[in-house]
Amino acid sequence: MARPSLDSARIEPAVRRMHVGGSSVREIARHVGISVGSVHAMIGRLGLSRTSARTTATRRMRRHALPVGAGLEIARV
């Protein structure tokens, strides 16, 4: 007999419901009683994985340091 914590038929509805509700993987793992890795695997197996849509509008603008001589060139020294 399988261990109760690994019974997929019992766990899958709870994982599905909590994931759709926006719970984190750690919260789901703690509530259901399985490891975080098992929750990740189950979410992937159920086809619930969220895609991260990264567009140029959502990326944060990064400031980069100027090259060594740029300060002198800007000040026209």
mmCIF file of N, CA and C in Angstrom:
data_model
loop_
_atom_site.group_PDB
_atom_site.id
_atom_site.type_symbol
_atom_site.label_atom_id
_atom_site.label_comp_id
_atom_site.label_asym_id
_atom_site.label_seq_id
_atom_site.Cartn_x
_atom_site.Cartn_y
_atom_site.Cartn_z
ATOM 1 N N MET A 1 0.845 -1.183 0.000
ATOM 2 C CA MET A 1 0.000 0.000 0.000
ATOM 3 C C MET A 1 0.886 1.240 0.000
ATOM 4 N N ALA A 2 0.513 2.217 -0.809
ATOM 5 C CA ALA A 2 1.296 3.446 -0.901
ATOM 6 C C ALA A 2 1.115 4.284 0.355
ATOM 7 N N ARG A 3 2.136 5.066 0.632
ATOM 8 C CA ARG A 3 2.029 5.966 1.775
ATOM 9 C C ARG A 3 0.948 6.986 1.503
ATOM 10 N N PRO A 4 0.195 7.386 2.518
ATOM 11 C CA PRO A 4 -0.887 8.353 2.302
ATOM 12 C C PRO A 4 -0.406 9.687 1.740
ATOM 13 N N SER A 5 0.833 10.078 2.084
ATOM 14 C CA SER A 5 1.318 11.372 1.600
ATOM 15 C C SER A 5 1.618 11.342 0.109
ATOM 16 N N LEU A 6 1.751 10.162 -0.490
ATOM 17 C CA LEU A 6 2.059 10.064 -1.911
ATOM 18 C C LEU A 6 0.859 9.601 -2.730
ATOM 19 N N ASP A 7 -0.319 9.609 -2.175
ATOM 20 C CA ASP A 7 -1.523 9.193 -2.870
ATOM 21 C C ASP A 7 -1.970 10.318 -3.797
ATOM 22 N N SER A 8 -1.652 10.198 -5.082
ATOM 23 C CA SER A 8 -1.918 11.276 -6.032
ATOM 24 C C SER A 8 -3.398 11.568 -6.195
ATOM 25 N N ALA A 9 -4.239 10.546 -6.166
ATOM 26 C CA ALA A 9 -5.679 10.772 -6.357
ATOM 27 C C ALA A 9 -6.250 11.654 -5.256
ATOM 28 N N ARG A 10 -5.686 11.585 -4.064
ATOM 29 C CA ARG A 10 -6.166 12.394 -2.950
ATOM 30 C C ARG A 10 -5.554 13.789 -2.962
ATOM 31 N N ILE A 11 -4.324 13.890 -3.430
ATOM 32 C CA ILE A 11 -3.583 15.147 -3.352
ATOM 33 C C ILE A 11 -3.867 16.076 -4.529
ATOM 34 N N GLU A 12 -4.050 15.526 -5.727
ATOM 35 C CA GLU A 12 -4.185 16.347 -6.931
ATOM 36 C C GLU A 12 -5.290 17.400 -6.855
ATOM 37 N N PRO A 13 -6.493 17.084 -6.373
ATOM 38 C CA PRO A 13 -7.518 18.145 -6.305
ATOM 39 C C PRO A 13 -7.123 19.319 -5.403
ATOM 40 N N ALA A 14 -6.456 19.017 -4.304
ATOM 41 C CA ALA A 14 -6.031 20.089 -3.396
ATOM 42 C C ALA A 14 -4.943 20.936 -4.039
ATOM 43 N N VAL A 15 -3.995 20.283 -4.719
ATOM 44 C CA VAL A 15 -2.917 21.023 -5.386
ATOM 45 C C VAL A 15 -3.508 21.895 -6.482
ATOM 46 N N ARG A 16 -4.412 21.339 -7.260
ATOM 47 C CA ARG A 16 -5.036 22.093 -8.343
ATOM 48 C C ARG A 16 -5.799 23.309 -7.801
ATOM 49 N N ARG A 17 -6.589 23.101 -6.761
ATOM 50 C CA ARG A 17 -7.401 24.171 -6.185
ATOM 51 C C ARG A 17 -6.527 25.279 -5.594
ATOM 52 N N MET A 18 -5.474 24.896 -4.860
ATOM 53 C CA MET A 18 -4.620 25.902 -4.231
ATOM 54 C C MET A 18 -3.789 26.654 -5.264
ATOM 55 N N HIS A 19 -3.333 25.949 -6.307
ATOM 56 C CA HIS A 19 -2.518 26.581 -7.338
ATOM 57 C C HIS A 19 -3.338 27.603 -8.113
ATOM 58 N N VAL A 20 -4.554 27.238 -8.478
ATOM 59 C CA VAL A 20 -5.435 28.161 -9.189
ATOM 60 C C VAL A 20 -5.791 29.350 -8.294
ATOM 61 N N GLY A 21 -5.879 29.103 -6.990
ATOM 62 C CA GLY A 21 -6.174 30.170 -6.043
ATOM 63 C C GLY A 21 -5.019 31.126 -5.803
ATOM 64 N N GLY A 22 -3.830 30.802 -6.321
ATOM 65 C CA GLY A 22 -2.685 31.702 -6.209
ATOM 66 C C GLY A 22 -1.729 31.389 -5.078
ATOM 67 N N SER A 23 -1.873 30.243 -4.430
ATOM 68 C CA SER A 23 -0.966 29.883 -3.344
ATOM 69 C C SER A 23 0.415 29.555 -3.893
ATOM 70 N N SER A 24 1.438 29.810 -3.093
ATOM 71 C CA SER A 24 2.788 29.499 -3.510
ATOM 72 C C SER A 24 3.033 27.999 -3.381
ATOM 73 N N VAL A 25 4.089 27.540 -4.003
ATOM 74 C CA VAL A 25 4.419 26.114 -3.975
ATOM 75 C C VAL A 25 4.749 25.683 -2.549
ATOM 76 N N ARG A 26 5.401 26.548 -1.794
ATOM 77 C CA ARG A 26 5.722 26.205 -0.401
ATOM 78 C C ARG A 26 4.466 26.065 0.447
ATOM 79 N N GLU A 27 3.502 26.955 0.238
ATOM 80 C CA GLU A 27 2.246 26.861 0.986
ATOM 81 C C GLU A 27 1.501 25.580 0.633
ATOM 82 N N ILE A 28 1.486 25.234 -0.651
ATOM 83 C CA ILE A 28 0.817 24.008 -1.084
ATOM 84 C C ILE A 28 1.495 22.804 -0.462
ATOM 85 N N ALA A 29 2.824 22.778 -0.486
ATOM 86 C CA ALA A 29 3.569 21.644 0.066
ATOM 87 C C ALA A 29 3.302 21.491 1.556
ATOM 88 N N ARG A 30 3.279 22.589 2.276
ATOM 89 C CA ARG A 30 3.033 22.538 3.709
ATOM 90 C C ARG A 30 1.617 22.050 4.009
ATOM 91 N N HIS A 31 0.649 22.525 3.246
ATOM 92 C CA HIS A 31 -0.749 22.159 3.472
ATOM 93 C C HIS A 31 -1.018 20.689 3.137
ATOM 94 N N VAL A 32 -0.461 20.236 2.019
ATOM 95 C CA VAL A 32 -0.730 18.878 1.548
ATOM 96 C C VAL A 32 0.149 17.856 2.266
ATOM 97 N N GLY A 33 1.348 18.266 2.662
ATOM 98 C CA GLY A 33 2.231 17.364 3.388
ATOM 99 C C GLY A 33 3.218 16.620 2.511
ATOM 100 N N ILE A 34 3.615 17.237 1.377
ATOM 101 C CA ILE A 34 4.631 16.638 0.514
ATOM 102 C C ILE A 34 5.723 17.675 0.278
ATOM 103 N N SER A 35 6.800 17.246 -0.367
ATOM 104 C CA SER A 35 7.928 18.148 -0.566
ATOM 105 C C SER A 35 7.628 19.172 -1.659
ATOM 106 N N VAL A 36 8.418 20.232 -1.647
ATOM 107 C CA VAL A 36 8.264 21.292 -2.635
ATOM 108 C C VAL A 36 8.537 20.753 -4.036
ATOM 109 N N GLY A 37 9.537 19.903 -4.158
ATOM 110 C CA GLY A 37 9.859 19.306 -5.458
ATOM 111 C C GLY A 37 8.723 18.445 -5.984
ATOM 112 N N SER A 38 8.059 17.719 -5.086
ATOM 113 C CA SER A 38 6.931 16.899 -5.510
ATOM 114 C C SER A 38 5.767 17.768 -5.977
ATOM 115 N N VAL A 39 5.579 18.906 -5.338
ATOM 116 C CA VAL A 39 4.526 19.823 -5.759
ATOM 117 C C VAL A 39 4.852 20.390 -7.135
ATOM 118 N N HIS A 40 6.122 20.776 -7.359
ATOM 119 C CA HIS A 40 6.533 21.269 -8.669
ATOM 120 C C HIS A 40 6.273 20.218 -9.743
ATOM 121 N N ALA A 41 6.653 18.981 -9.461
ATOM 122 C CA ALA A 41 6.460 17.901 -10.423
ATOM 123 C C ALA A 41 4.976 17.672 -10.702
ATOM 124 N N MET A 42 4.160 17.726 -9.668
ATOM 125 C CA MET A 42 2.732 17.490 -9.841
ATOM 126 C C MET A 42 2.085 18.622 -10.639
ATOM 127 N N ILE A 43 2.495 19.848 -10.390
ATOM 128 C CA ILE A 43 1.960 20.984 -11.140
ATOM 129 C C ILE A 43 2.317 20.853 -12.616
ATOM 130 N N GLY A 44 3.542 20.450 -12.895
ATOM 131 C CA GLY A 44 3.941 20.234 -14.286
ATOM 132 C C GLY A 44 3.190 19.082 -14.926
ATOM 133 N N ARG A 45 2.986 18.008 -14.175
ATOM 134 C CA ARG A 45 2.283 16.835 -14.689
ATOM 135 C C ARG A 45 0.809 17.148 -14.965
ATOM 136 N N LEU A 46 0.214 18.003 -14.137
ATOM 137 C CA LEU A 46 -1.183 18.383 -14.322
ATOM 138 C C LEU A 46 -1.357 19.455 -15.402
ATOM 139 N N GLY A 47 -0.263 20.011 -15.865
ATOM 140 C CA GLY A 47 -0.334 21.039 -16.900
ATOM 141 C C GLY A 47 -0.753 22.392 -16.371
ATOM 142 N N LEU A 48 -0.443 22.669 -15.116
ATOM 143 C CA LEU A 48 -0.852 23.925 -14.495
ATOM 144 C C LEU A 48 0.264 24.960 -14.429
ATOM 145 N N SER A 49 1.416 24.640 -15.011
ATOM 146 C CA SER A 49 2.546 25.547 -14.854
ATOM 147 C C SER A 49 2.237 26.890 -15.485
ATOM 148 N N ARG A 50 2.638 27.934 -14.804
ATOM 149 C CA ARG A 50 2.401 29.296 -15.269
ATOM 150 C C ARG A 50 3.565 29.728 -16.130
ATOM 151 N N THR A 51 3.270 30.389 -17.210
ATOM 152 C CA THR A 51 4.330 30.915 -18.058
ATOM 153 C C THR A 51 4.623 32.338 -17.631
ATOM 154 N N SER A 52 5.872 32.684 -17.632
ATOM 155 C CA SER A 52 6.243 34.050 -17.276
ATOM 156 C C SER A 52 6.395 34.849 -18.559
ATOM 157 N N ALA A 53 5.525 35.796 -18.756
ATOM 158 C CA ALA A 53 5.537 36.623 -19.956
ATOM 159 C C ALA A 53 6.433 37.830 -19.700
ATOM 160 N N ARG A 54 7.611 37.800 -20.270
ATOM 161 C CA ARG A 54 8.538 38.921 -20.112
ATOM 162 C C ARG A 54 8.574 39.697 -21.410
ATOM 163 N N THR A 55 8.155 40.909 -21.350
ATOM 164 C CA THR A 55 8.213 41.778 -22.514
ATOM 165 C C THR A 55 9.131 42.948 -22.189
ATOM 166 N N THR A 56 9.444 43.711 -23.181
ATOM 167 C CA THR A 56 10.335 44.854 -22.949
ATOM 168 C C THR A 56 9.674 45.881 -22.048
ATOM 169 N N ALA A 57 8.351 45.939 -22.039
ATOM 170 C CA ALA A 57 7.660 46.913 -21.205
ATOM 171 C C ALA A 57 7.723 46.526 -19.733
ATOM 172 N N THR A 58 7.784 45.210 -19.435
ATOM 173 C CA THR A 58 7.775 44.796 -18.045
ATOM 174 C C THR A 58 9.172 44.708 -17.448
ATOM 175 N N ARG A 59 10.179 44.728 -18.285
ATOM 176 C CA ARG A 59 11.541 44.675 -17.753
ATOM 177 C C ARG A 59 11.902 45.992 -17.100
ATOM 178 N N ARG A 60 12.652 45.897 -16.035
ATOM 179 C CA ARG A 60 13.068 47.092 -15.328
ATOM 180 C C ARG A 60 14.286 47.692 -16.030
ATOM 181 N N MET A 61 14.285 48.993 -16.172
ATOM 182 C CA MET A 61 15.423 49.654 -16.785
ATOM 183 C C MET A 61 16.603 49.582 -15.825
ATOM 184 N N ARG A 62 17.741 49.202 -16.356
ATOM 185 C CA ARG A 62 18.948 49.098 -15.533
ATOM 186 C C ARG A 62 19.882 50.249 -15.853
ATOM 187 N N ARG A 63 20.503 50.771 -14.814
ATOM 188 C CA ARG A 63 21.502 51.814 -15.003
ATOM 189 C C ARG A 63 22.863 51.166 -15.063
ATOM 190 N N HIS A 64 23.607 51.527 -16.067
ATOM 191 C CA HIS A 64 24.957 51.008 -16.216
ATOM 192 C C HIS A 64 25.952 52.146 -16.019
ATOM 193 N N ALA A 65 27.089 51.800 -15.460
ATOM 194 C CA ALA A 65 28.129 52.795 -15.246
ATOM 195 C C ALA A 65 28.681 53.265 -16.590
ATOM 196 N N LEU A 66 29.080 54.516 -16.645
ATOM 197 C CA LEU A 66 29.663 55.052 -17.862
ATOM 198 C C LEU A 66 31.082 54.523 -18.032
ATOM 199 N N PRO A 67 31.553 54.453 -19.249
ATOM 200 C CA PRO A 67 32.948 54.056 -19.463
ATOM 201 C C PRO A 67 33.895 55.056 -18.816
ATOM 202 N N VAL A 68 35.141 54.663 -18.650
ATOM 203 C CA VAL A 68 36.109 55.451 -17.891
ATOM 204 C C VAL A 68 36.246 56.879 -18.413
ATOM 205 N N GLY A 69 36.375 57.100 -19.681
ATOM 206 C CA GLY A 69 36.615 58.439 -20.219
ATOM 207 C C GLY A 69 35.352 59.233 -20.508
ATOM 208 N N ALA A 70 34.203 58.675 -20.264
ATOM 209 C CA ALA A 70 32.950 59.341 -20.624
ATOM 210 C C ALA A 70 32.706 60.589 -19.782
ATOM 211 N N GLY A 71 33.102 60.591 -18.547
ATOM 212 C CA GLY A 71 32.908 61.758 -17.693
ATOM 213 C C GLY A 71 33.680 62.955 -18.206
ATOM 214 N N LEU A 72 34.901 62.744 -18.674
ATOM 215 C CA LEU A 72 35.701 63.828 -19.211
ATOM 216 C C LEU A 72 35.134 64.312 -20.534
ATOM 217 N N GLU A 73 34.625 63.393 -21.326
ATOM 218 C CA GLU A 73 34.070 63.752 -22.627
ATOM 219 C C GLU A 73 32.797 64.567 -22.480
ATOM 220 N N ILE A 74 31.979 64.213 -21.484
ATOM 221 C CA ILE A 74 30.737 64.951 -21.253
ATOM 222 C C ILE A 74 31.038 66.360 -20.764
ATOM 223 N N ALA A 75 32.011 66.490 -19.876
ATOM 224 C CA ALA A 75 32.364 67.807 -19.325
ATOM 225 C C ALA A 75 33.232 68.608 -20.284
ATOM 226 N N ARG A 76 33.714 68.003 -21.349
ATOM 227 C CA ARG A 76 34.586 68.627 -22.340
ATOM 228 C C ARG A 76 35.809 69.266 -21.712
ATOM 229 N N VAL A 77 36.473 68.457 -20.901
ATOM 230 C CA VAL A 77 37.677 68.937 -20.222
ATOM 231 C C VAL A 77 38.877 68.702 -21.098
#
